[in-house]
PDB file of C-alpha atoms in Angstrom:
ATOM      1  CA  MET A 156      83.887  96.801  45.770  1.00  0.00           C
ATOM      2  CA  SER A 157      85.326  93.437  46.755  1.00  0.00           C
ATOM      3  CA  LEU A 158      83.418  91.585  49.443  1.00  0.00           C
ATOM      4  CA  VAL A 159      86.403  89.395  50.295  1.00  0.00           C
ATOM      5  CA  SER A 160      88.511  90.730  53.155  1.00  0.00           C
ATOM      6  CA  PRO A 161      92.277  90.482  52.834  1.00  0.00           C
ATOM      7  CA  SER A 162      93.319  88.024  55.548  1.00  0.00           C
ATOM      8  CA  PRO A 163      96.488  88.833  57.473  1.00  0.00           C
ATOM      9  CA  ALA A 164      97.540  85.181  57.699  1.00  0.00           C
ATOM     10  CA  ALA A 165      96.557  81.682  56.689  1.00  0.00           C
ATOM     11  CA  TRP A 166      93.424  80.219  58.209  1.00  0.00           C
ATOM     12  CA  PRO A 167      94.180  79.073  61.798  1.00  0.00           C
ATOM     13  CA  MET A 168      93.150  75.416  61.665  1.00  0.00           C
ATOM     14  CA  PRO A 169      91.260  74.270  64.807  1.00  0.00           C
ATOM     15  CA  PRO A 170      93.008  71.554  66.856  1.00  0.00           C
ATOM     16  CA  LEU A 171      90.272  68.979  66.173  1.00  0.00           C
ATOM     17  CA  VAL A 172      90.577  69.444  62.413  1.00  0.00           C
ATOM     18  CA  ARG A 173      94.376  69.344  62.588  1.00  0.00           C
ATOM     19  CA  ALA A 174      94.251  66.147  64.653  1.00  0.00           C
ATOM     20  CA  SER A 175      91.741  64.636  62.233  1.00  0.00           C
ATOM     21  CA  LEU A 176      94.023  65.235  59.258  1.00  0.00           C
ATOM     22  CA  ALA A 177      96.958  63.750  61.152  1.00  0.00           C
ATOM     23  CA  TRP A 178      94.919  60.705  62.089  1.00  0.00           C
ATOM     24  CA  HIS A 179      93.809  60.135  58.480  1.00  0.00           C
ATOM     25  CA  GLY A 180      97.456  60.119  57.405  1.00  0.00           C
ATOM     26  CA  THR A 181      98.450  57.798  60.244  1.00  0.00           C
ATOM     27  CA  ALA A 182      95.560  55.438  59.505  1.00  0.00           C
ATOM     28  CA  ALA A 183      96.569  55.240  55.841  1.00  0.00           C
ATOM     29  CA  VAL A 184     100.160  54.383  56.769  1.00  0.00           C
ATOM     30  CA  LEU A 185      99.034  51.735  59.266  1.00  0.00           C
ATOM     31  CA  ALA A 186      96.618  50.157  56.803  1.00  0.00           C
ATOM     32  CA  LEU A 187      99.350  49.851  54.173  1.00  0.00           C
ATOM     33  CA  ALA A 188     102.300  48.961  56.374  1.00  0.00           C
ATOM     34  CA  VAL A 189     100.923  46.743  59.142  1.00  0.00           C
ATOM     35  CA  PRO A 190      99.280  43.433  58.234  1.00  0.00           C
ATOM     36  CA  GLY A 191      95.760  43.168  59.612  1.00  0.00           C
ATOM     37  CA  ALA A 192      95.655  46.822  60.675  1.00  0.00           C
ATOM     38  CA  ALA A 193      93.323  48.029  57.912  1.00  0.00           C
ATOM     39  CA  PRO A 194      90.021  47.248  59.721  1.00  0.00           C
ATOM     40  CA  TRP A 195      91.272  48.975  62.878  1.00  0.00           C
ATOM     41  CA  ALA A 196      92.484  51.972  60.917  1.00  0.00           C
ATOM     42  CA  LEU A 197      89.158  52.217  59.093  1.00  0.00           C
ATOM     43  CA  GLY A 198      87.293  51.988  62.398  1.00  0.00           C
ATOM     44  CA  GLY A 199      89.390  54.800  63.811  1.00  0.00           C
ATOM     45  CA  VAL A 200      88.665  56.976  60.786  1.00  0.00           C
ATOM     46  CA  MET A 201      84.936  56.289  61.147  1.00  0.00           C
ATOM     47  CA  LEU A 202      85.047  57.272  64.818  1.00  0.00           C
ATOM     48  CA  ASN A 203      86.862  60.459  63.866  1.00  0.00           C
ATOM     49  CA  HIS A 204      84.181  61.289  61.284  1.00  0.00           C
ATOM     50  CA  ALA A 205      81.530  60.677  63.935  1.00  0.00           C
ATOM     51  CA  ALA A 206      83.281  63.179  66.229  1.00  0.00           C
ATOM     52  CA  LEU A 207      83.436  65.782  63.451  1.00  0.00           C
ATOM     53  CA  THR A 208      79.755  65.218  62.670  1.00  0.00           C
ATOM     54  CA  ALA A 209      78.796  65.595  66.331  1.00  0.00           C
ATOM     55  CA  ALA A 210      80.737  68.862  66.529  1.00  0.00           C
ATOM     56  CA  GLY A 211      78.853  70.162  63.484  1.00  0.00           C
ATOM     57  CA  LEU A 212      75.484  69.126  64.924  1.00  0.00           C
ATOM     58  CA  TRP A 213      76.151  71.079  68.152  1.00  0.00           C
ATOM     59  CA  PRO A 214      75.317  74.679  67.167  1.00  0.00           C
ATOM     60  CA  ARG A 215      77.277  76.259  70.043  1.00  0.00           C
ATOM     61  CA  SER A 216      80.391  74.120  69.598  1.00  0.00           C
ATOM     62  CA  ARG A 217      83.785  75.759  69.042  1.00  0.00           C
ATOM     63  CA  LEU A 218      85.491  72.523  67.989  1.00  0.00           C
ATOM     64  CA  LEU A 219      85.304  73.400  64.280  1.00  0.00           C
ATOM     65  CA  GLY A 220      86.359  77.022  64.673  1.00  0.00           C
ATOM     66  CA  PRO A 221      85.484  80.223  66.549  1.00  0.00           C
ATOM     67  CA  ASN A 222      81.819  80.582  67.447  1.00  0.00           C
ATOM     68  CA  VAL A 223      80.312  83.623  69.158  1.00  0.00           C
ATOM     69  CA  THR A 224      77.849  82.425  71.800  1.00  0.00           C
ATOM     70  CA  ARG A 225      78.024  85.492  74.047  1.00  0.00           C
ATOM     71  CA  LEU A 226      78.991  89.125  73.686  1.00  0.00           C
ATOM     72  CA  PRO A 227      82.452  90.194  74.893  1.00  0.00           C
ATOM     73  CA  GLU A 228      82.964  90.783  78.603  1.00  0.00           C
ATOM     74  CA  ALA A 229      83.085  94.567  78.137  1.00  0.00           C
ATOM     75  CA  ALA A 230      79.615  94.523  76.554  1.00  0.00           C
ATOM     76  CA  ALA A 231      78.299  92.231  79.277  1.00  0.00           C
ATOM     77  CA  ALA A 232      79.643  94.609  81.942  1.00  0.00           C
ATOM     78  CA  ARG A 233      77.715  97.441  80.307  1.00  0.00           C
ATOM     79  CA  GLY A 234      74.505  95.407  80.562  1.00  0.00           C
ATOM     80  CA  GLU A 235      74.299  94.828  76.815  1.00  0.00           C
ATOM     81  CA  ILE A 236      72.612  91.886  75.141  1.00  0.00           C
ATOM     82  CA  ALA A 237      72.023  91.046  71.482  1.00  0.00           C
ATOM     83  CA  LEU A 238      68.528  90.298  70.262  1.00  0.00           C
ATOM     84  CA  THR A 239      68.896  88.343  67.016  1.00  0.00           C
ATOM     85  CA  ILE A 240      65.964  87.615  64.724  1.00  0.00           C
ATOM     86  CA  ASP A 241      66.247  84.986  62.006  1.00  0.00           C
ATOM     87  CA  ASP A 242      64.774  83.821  58.684  1.00  0.00           C
ATOM     88  CA  GLY A 243      63.190  87.046  57.432  1.00  0.00           C
ATOM     89  CA  PRO A 244      62.359  89.497  56.246  1.00  0.00           C
ATOM     90  CA  ASP A 245      58.673  88.589  56.280  1.00  0.00           C
ATOM     91  CA  PRO A 246      56.269  91.377  55.262  1.00  0.00           C
ATOM     92  CA  ALA A 247      53.562  89.878  57.486  1.00  0.00           C
ATOM     93  CA  VAL A 248      55.720  89.932  60.627  1.00  0.00           C
ATOM     94  CA  THR A 249      58.866  92.073  60.318  1.00  0.00           C
ATOM     95  CA  PRO A 250      57.149  95.511  60.205  1.00  0.00           C
ATOM     96  CA  SER A 251      55.436  94.797  63.528  1.00  0.00           C
ATOM     97  CA  VAL A 252      58.733  93.603  65.009  1.00  0.00           C
ATOM     98  CA  LEU A 253      60.335  96.878  63.936  1.00  0.00           C
ATOM     99  CA  ASP A 254      57.511  98.876  65.524  1.00  0.00           C
ATOM    100  CA  LEU A 255      57.869  97.023  68.835  1.00  0.00           C
ATOM    101  CA  LEU A 256      61.632  97.552  68.890  1.00  0.00           C
ATOM    102  CA  GLU A 257      61.202 101.258  68.174  1.00  0.00           C
ATOM    103  CA  ARG A 258      58.570 101.613  70.876  1.00  0.00           C
ATOM    104  CA  HIS A 259      60.990 100.180  73.439  1.00  0.00           C
ATOM    105  CA  GLY A 260      64.085 101.934  72.102  1.00  0.00           C
ATOM    106  CA  GLN A 261      66.005  98.711  71.454  1.00  0.00           C
ATOM    107  CA  ARG A 262      68.216  97.549  68.572  1.00  0.00           C
ATOM    108  CA  ALA A 263      68.255  94.108  66.975  1.00  0.00           C
ATOM    109  CA  THR A 264      70.294  92.106  64.510  1.00  0.00           C
ATOM    110  CA  PHE A 265      68.335  90.427  61.722  1.00  0.00           C
ATOM    111  CA  PHE A 266      69.969  87.329  60.248  1.00  0.00           C
ATOM    112  CA  CYS A 267      68.254  87.473  56.881  1.00  0.00           C
ATOM    113  CA  ILE A 268      67.900  84.896  54.134  1.00  0.00           C
ATOM    114  CA  ALA A 269      69.257  86.690  51.073  1.00  0.00           C
ATOM    115  CA  GLU A 270      66.651  85.151  48.781  1.00  0.00           C
ATOM    116  CA  ARG A 271      63.980  86.820  50.910  1.00  0.00           C
ATOM    117  CA  VAL A 272      65.892  90.078  50.920  1.00  0.00           C
ATOM    118  CA  GLN A 273      65.784  90.044  47.125  1.00  0.00           C
ATOM    119  CA  ALA A 274      62.014  89.516  47.258  1.00  0.00           C
ATOM    120  CA  HIS A 275      61.460  92.221  49.923  1.00  0.00           C
ATOM    121  CA  ALA A 276      64.288  94.685  49.310  1.00  0.00           C
ATOM    122  CA  ALA A 277      62.406  97.729  50.599  1.00  0.00           C
ATOM    123  CA  LEU A 278      61.715  95.972  53.893  1.00  0.00           C
ATOM    124  CA  ALA A 279      65.384  95.011  54.261  1.00  0.00           C
ATOM    125  CA  ARG A 280      66.378  98.618  53.708  1.00  0.00           C
ATOM    126  CA  GLU A 281      63.812  99.696  56.299  1.00  0.00           C
ATOM    127  CA  ILE A 282      65.440  97.398  58.867  1.00  0.00           C
ATOM    128  CA  VAL A 283      68.717  99.267  58.390  1.00  0.00           C
ATOM    129  CA  ALA A 284      67.100 102.710  58.165  1.00  0.00           C
ATOM    130  CA  ARG A 285      65.473 102.161  61.564  1.00  0.00           C
ATOM    131  CA  GLY A 286      68.805 101.525  63.251  1.00  0.00           C
ATOM    132  CA  HIS A 287      69.044  97.763  63.116  1.00  0.00           C
ATOM    133  CA  GLU A 288      71.419  95.412  61.348  1.00  0.00           C
ATOM    134  CA  VAL A 289      71.129  92.877  58.530  1.00  0.00           C
ATOM    135  CA  GLN A 290      73.506  89.927  58.721  1.00  0.00           C
ATOM    136  CA  ASN A 291      74.117  86.815  56.607  1.00  0.00           C
ATOM    137  CA  HIS A 292      71.931  83.725  57.129  1.00  0.00           C
ATOM    138  CA  SER A 293      72.894  82.170  53.765  1.00  0.00           C
ATOM    139  CA  TYR A 294      71.309  82.726  50.389  1.00  0.00           C
ATOM    140  CA  ALA A 295      68.528  80.128  50.394  1.00  0.00           C
ATOM    141  CA  HIS A 296      68.586  78.559  53.904  1.00  0.00           C
ATOM    142  CA  ARG A 297      69.171  75.140  52.375  1.00  0.00           C
ATOM    143  CA  HIS A 298      68.225  72.173  54.558  1.00  0.00           C
ATOM    144  CA  ASN A 299      71.354  70.363  53.350  1.00  0.00           C
ATOM    145  CA  PHE A 300      73.681  73.268  54.099  1.00  0.00           C
ATOM    146  CA  ALA A 301      75.699  71.237  56.621  1.00  0.00           C
ATOM    147  CA  LEU A 302      76.323  68.583  53.949  1.00  0.00           C
ATOM    148  CA  LEU A 303      77.832  70.977  51.404  1.00  0.00           C
ATOM    149  CA  GLY A 304      81.485  70.916  50.447  1.00  0.00           C
ATOM    150  CA  PRO A 305      83.762  73.972  50.519  1.00  0.00           C
ATOM    151  CA  ARG A 306      82.655  75.217  47.101  1.00  0.00           C
ATOM    152  CA  GLY A 307      78.971  74.817  47.909  1.00  0.00           C
ATOM    153  CA  MET A 308      79.300  76.642  51.213  1.00  0.00           C
ATOM    154  CA  ALA A 309      81.346  79.419  49.661  1.00  0.00           C
ATOM    155  CA  ALA A 310      78.793  79.848  46.880  1.00  0.00           C
ATOM    156  CA  GLU A 311      75.873  80.111  49.356  1.00  0.00           C
ATOM    157  CA  ILE A 312      77.619  82.548  51.662  1.00  0.00           C
ATOM    158  CA  GLU A 313      79.279  84.725  49.025  1.00  0.00           C
ATOM    159  CA  ARG A 314      76.062  85.012  47.015  1.00  0.00           C
ATOM    160  CA  ALA A 315      74.252  86.130  50.160  1.00  0.00           C
ATOM    161  CA  GLN A 316      77.026  88.630  50.964  1.00  0.00           C
ATOM    162  CA  GLN A 317      76.657  90.203  47.535  1.00  0.00           C
ATOM    163  CA  VAL A 318      72.855  90.381  47.678  1.00  0.00           C
ATOM    164  CA  LEU A 319      72.805  91.883  51.178  1.00  0.00           C
ATOM    165  CA  PHE A 320      75.441  94.464  50.240  1.00  0.00           C
ATOM    166  CA  ASP A 321      73.659  95.376  47.004  1.00  0.00           C
ATOM    167  CA  VAL A 322      70.313  95.856  48.767  1.00  0.00           C
ATOM    168  CA  THR A 323      71.365  97.502  52.049  1.00  0.00           C
ATOM    169  CA  GLY A 324      74.692  99.081  51.108  1.00  0.00           C
ATOM    170  CA  ARG A 325      76.296  97.434  54.137  1.00  0.00           C
ATOM    171  CA  ARG A 326      78.616  94.477  54.181  1.00  0.00           C
ATOM    172  CA  PRO A 327      77.653  91.780  56.728  1.00  0.00           C
ATOM    173  CA  SER A 328      80.251  90.934  59.347  1.00  0.00           C
ATOM    174  CA  CYS A 329      78.464  87.948  60.866  1.00  0.00           C
ATOM    175  CA  PHE A 330      77.062  84.648  59.651  1.00  0.00           C
ATOM    176  CA  ARG A 331      74.633  82.206  61.220  1.00  0.00           C
ATOM    177  CA  ALA A 332      74.386  78.746  59.695  1.00  0.00           C
ATOM    178  CA  PRO A 333      70.906  77.446  58.814  1.00  0.00           C
ATOM    179  CA  ALA A 334      69.628  75.665  61.952  1.00  0.00           C
ATOM    180  CA  GLY A 335      73.099  76.287  63.395  1.00  0.00           C
ATOM    181  CA  LEU A 336      74.450  73.150  61.661  1.00  0.00           C
ATOM    182  CA  ARG A 337      77.786  73.064  59.855  1.00  0.00           C
ATOM    183  CA  ASN A 338      80.833  70.992  58.980  1.00  0.00           C
ATOM    184  CA  PRO A 339      84.655  71.504  58.949  1.00  0.00           C
ATOM    185  CA  PHE A 340      84.509  73.291  55.582  1.00  0.00           C
ATOM    186  CA  LEU A 341      82.636  76.318  56.962  1.00  0.00           C
ATOM    187  CA  ASP A 342      85.223  78.161  59.039  1.00  0.00           C
ATOM    188  CA  PRO A 343      87.846  78.560  56.276  1.00  0.00           C
ATOM    189  CA  VAL A 344      85.174  80.277  54.142  1.00  0.00           C
ATOM    190  CA  LEU A 345      84.121  82.562  56.988  1.00  0.00           C
ATOM    191  CA  TYR A 346      87.729  83.443  57.813  1.00  0.00           C
ATOM    192  CA  ARG A 347      88.463  84.401  54.216  1.00  0.00           C
ATOM    193  CA  LEU A 348      85.382  86.627  54.157  1.00  0.00           C
ATOM    194  CA  GLY A 349      86.077  88.135  57.600  1.00  0.00           C
ATOM    195  CA  LEU A 350      82.806  86.794  59.021  1.00  0.00           C
ATOM    196  CA  HIS A 351      82.123  85.824  62.610  1.00  0.00           C
ATOM    197  CA  LEU A 352      80.124  82.635  63.120  1.00  0.00           C
ATOM    198  CA  VAL A 353      77.419  83.618  65.615  1.00  0.00           C
ATOM    199  CA  SER A 354      75.130  81.236  67.463  1.00  0.00           C
ATOM    200  CA  TRP A 355      73.330  82.152  70.704  1.00  0.00           C
ATOM    201  CA  THR A 356      73.237  81.964  74.471  1.00  0.00           C
ATOM    202  CA  ARG A 357      69.546  81.144  74.698  1.00  0.00           C
ATOM    203  CA  ARG A 358      66.763  80.454  72.220  1.00  0.00           C
ATOM    204  CA  GLY A 359      62.992  80.333  72.444  1.00  0.00           C
ATOM    205  CA  PHE A 360      62.280  77.579  69.881  1.00  0.00           C
ATOM    206  CA  ASP A 361      59.626  79.910  68.519  1.00  0.00           C
ATOM    207  CA  THR A 362      59.441  78.191  65.133  1.00  0.00           C
ATOM    208  CA  ARG A 363      57.750  75.187  66.757  1.00  0.00           C
ATOM    209  CA  GLU A 364      56.556  76.280  70.211  1.00  0.00           C
ATOM    210  CA  ARG A 365      53.057  77.764  70.040  1.00  0.00           C
ATOM    211  CA  ASP A 366      52.889  78.893  73.672  1.00  0.00           C
ATOM    212  CA  PRO A 367      54.355  82.421  74.016  1.00  0.00           C
ATOM    213  CA  ALA A 368      54.743  82.007  77.778  1.00  0.00           C
ATOM    214  CA  ARG A 369      57.065  79.031  77.337  1.00  0.00           C
ATOM    215  CA  VAL A 370      59.122  80.844  74.718  1.00  0.00           C
ATOM    216  CA  LEU A 371      59.435  83.872  77.012  1.00  0.00           C
ATOM    217  CA  GLU A 372      60.475  81.719  79.959  1.00  0.00           C
ATOM    218  CA  ARG A 373      63.248  80.069  77.932  1.00  0.00           C
ATOM    219  CA  LEU A 374      64.580  83.464  76.859  1.00  0.00           C
ATOM    220  CA  THR A 375      64.427  85.205  80.225  1.00  0.00           C
ATOM    221  CA  ARG A 376      65.444  82.490  82.699  1.00  0.00           C
ATOM    222  CA  GLY A 377      68.722  83.887  84.026  1.00  0.00           C
ATOM    223  CA  LEU A 378      68.838  86.592  81.365  1.00  0.00           C
ATOM    224  CA  ALA A 379      71.903  88.778  81.900  1.00  0.00           C
ATOM    225  CA  GLY A 380      74.349  91.075  80.172  1.00  0.00           C
ATOM    226  CA  GLY A 381      76.289  89.395  77.382  1.00  0.00           C
ATOM    227  CA  ASP A 382      73.495  87.061  76.331  1.00  0.00           C
ATOM    228  CA  ILE A 383      72.634  86.530  72.663  1.00  0.00           C
ATOM    229  CA  LEU A 384      68.951  85.734  72.196  1.00  0.00           C
ATOM    230  CA  LEU A 385      67.401  83.958  69.202  1.00  0.00           C
ATOM    231  CA  LEU A 386      63.908  84.615  67.853  1.00  0.00           C
ATOM    232  CA  HIS A 387      62.384  84.365  64.349  1.00  0.00           C
ATOM    233  CA  ASP A 388      60.374  86.723  62.174  1.00  0.00           C
ATOM    234  CA  GLY A 389      60.479  84.168  59.343  1.00  0.00           C
ATOM    235  CA  HIS A 390      59.082  80.650  59.794  1.00  0.00           C
ATOM    236  CA  ALA A 391      57.446  81.911  63.002  1.00  0.00           C
ATOM    237  CA  ALA A 392      55.094  79.540  64.796  1.00  0.00           C
ATOM    238  CA  ARG A 393      51.557  80.747  65.378  1.00  0.00           C
ATOM    239  CA  SER A 394      49.937  80.884  68.797  1.00  0.00           C
ATOM    240  CA  VAL A 395      46.502  79.451  69.464  1.00  0.00           C
ATOM    241  CA  SER A 396      45.048  82.833  68.494  1.00  0.00           C
ATOM    242  CA  GLY A 397      46.845  82.655  65.135  1.00  0.00           C
ATOM    243  CA  ALA A 398      49.320  85.447  65.860  1.00  0.00           C
ATOM    244  CA  PRO A 399      53.053  84.958  65.204  1.00  0.00           C
ATOM    245  CA  VAL A 400      54.616  83.868  68.488  1.00  0.00           C
ATOM    246  CA  VAL A 401      57.437  86.412  68.164  1.00  0.00           C
ATOM    247  CA  LEU A 402      54.926  89.265  68.259  1.00  0.00           C
ATOM    248  CA  ALA A 403      53.340  87.869  71.409  1.00  0.00           C
ATOM    249  CA  VAL A 404      56.716  87.398  73.111  1.00  0.00           C
ATOM    250  CA  LEU A 405      58.527  90.609  72.205  1.00  0.00           C
ATOM    251  CA  PRO A 406      56.527  93.122  74.298  1.00  0.00           C
ATOM    252  CA  ALA A 407      57.084  91.177  77.523  1.00  0.00           C
ATOM    253  CA  LEU A 408      60.706  90.391  76.624  1.00  0.00           C
ATOM    254  CA  LEU A 409      61.519  94.021  75.898  1.00  0.00           C
ATOM    255  CA  GLU A 410      59.798  95.109  79.105  1.00  0.00           C
ATOM    256  CA  GLN A 411      61.930  92.639  81.084  1.00  0.00           C
ATOM    257  CA  CYS A 412      65.023  94.089  79.416  1.00  0.00           C
ATOM    258  CA  ARG A 413      63.939  97.519  80.644  1.00  0.00           C
ATOM    259  CA  THR A 414      63.337  96.391  84.226  1.00  0.00           C
ATOM    260  CA  ARG A 415      66.647  94.513  84.312  1.00  0.00           C
ATOM    261  CA  ARG A 416      68.421  97.536  82.783  1.00  0.00           C
ATOM    262  CA  LEU A 417      69.627  95.583  79.779  1.00  0.00           C
ATOM    263  CA  ALA A 418      70.175  97.278  76.435  1.00  0.00           C
ATOM    264  CA  SER A 419      69.920  95.316  73.203  1.00  0.00           C
ATOM    265  CA  VAL A 420      72.702  96.324  70.802  1.00  0.00           C
ATOM    266  CA  THR A 421      73.623  95.218  67.304  1.00  0.00           C
ATOM    267  CA  LEU A 422      76.406  92.684  66.847  1.00  0.00           C
ATOM    268  CA  ASP A 423      78.562  95.139  64.918  1.00  0.00           C
ATOM    269  CA  ALA A 424      78.405  97.498  67.885  1.00  0.00           C
ATOM    270  CA  ALA A 425      79.561  94.784  70.293  1.00  0.00           C
ATOM    271  CA  LEU A 426      82.024  92.634  68.336  1.00  0.00           C
ATOM    272  CA  PRO A 427      85.485  93.512  67.043  1.00  0.00           C
ATOM    273  CA  ALA A 428      86.434  92.648  63.468  1.00  0.00           C
ATOM    274  CA  ARG A 429      87.228  88.965  63.077  1.00  0.00           C
ATOM    275  CA  HIS A 430      90.672  89.843  61.767  1.00  0.00           C
ATOM    276  CA  ALA A 431      92.516  93.058  61.146  1.00  0.00           C
ATOM    277  CA  GLY A 432      92.187  92.775  57.393  1.00  0.00           C
ATOM    278  CA  ARG A 433      88.427  93.177  57.407  1.00  0.00           C
ATOM    279  CA  VAL A 434      87.172  96.178  55.481  1.00  0.00           C
ATOM    280  CA  ALA A 435      83.935  98.093  56.031  1.00  0.00           C
TER     281      ALA A 435
END
């Protein structure tokens, strides 16, 4: 089965990228045609590159293409949120996360590193079997992901798509960039594959914060329908007691969801297909 979705139209280039291409062309003409204009044209190009870099370093930015930071209004009106859990699966943490979710009757979306899914295939299948979702968080979670060119990004994402489909039998519909960082080459790849870029509404910084109370406060301050929450079962920080912070935070977080009448749903349940050509 092909994992590439037939796109109904050419990639819709974001205005910032379109303007950047136009400016590069204009700068080249100015540098060649106007005496003394080359330094100014080069400076303008450098400023443009700085703007593109800043957009890629802002995980919730939509300047480089669509970016899901909240669930649709209909889901928010139903009191739905999305609990997303990154960087696993981790056999020392993920099973306990699954138990806590089951105990509270909530669903989560696991943005998994495909390399780890290969190493822990049975655990990845258990995530799906227990009613949750496995989505694409790249193949190897490379620290230089945001510096890759179009071929490098496509290779990372497509390899992960294939691994996750082979292991779980389900084709991911969403992608989260490592650390949320990206560049202008990412969205054309995601569009071709029919993948939503998904970031978050609020995050707990639980890969570096060792105090569960502070993580919980970040996640629940103003928590409301439509929010997308970010936690980690992989690379999880440890509390002073040595326990993974996510396991200390989840019981209280899920209890607050219950008292606020919020239901955590999977992203596939809340989001439409990115384009009509996407296949299941």
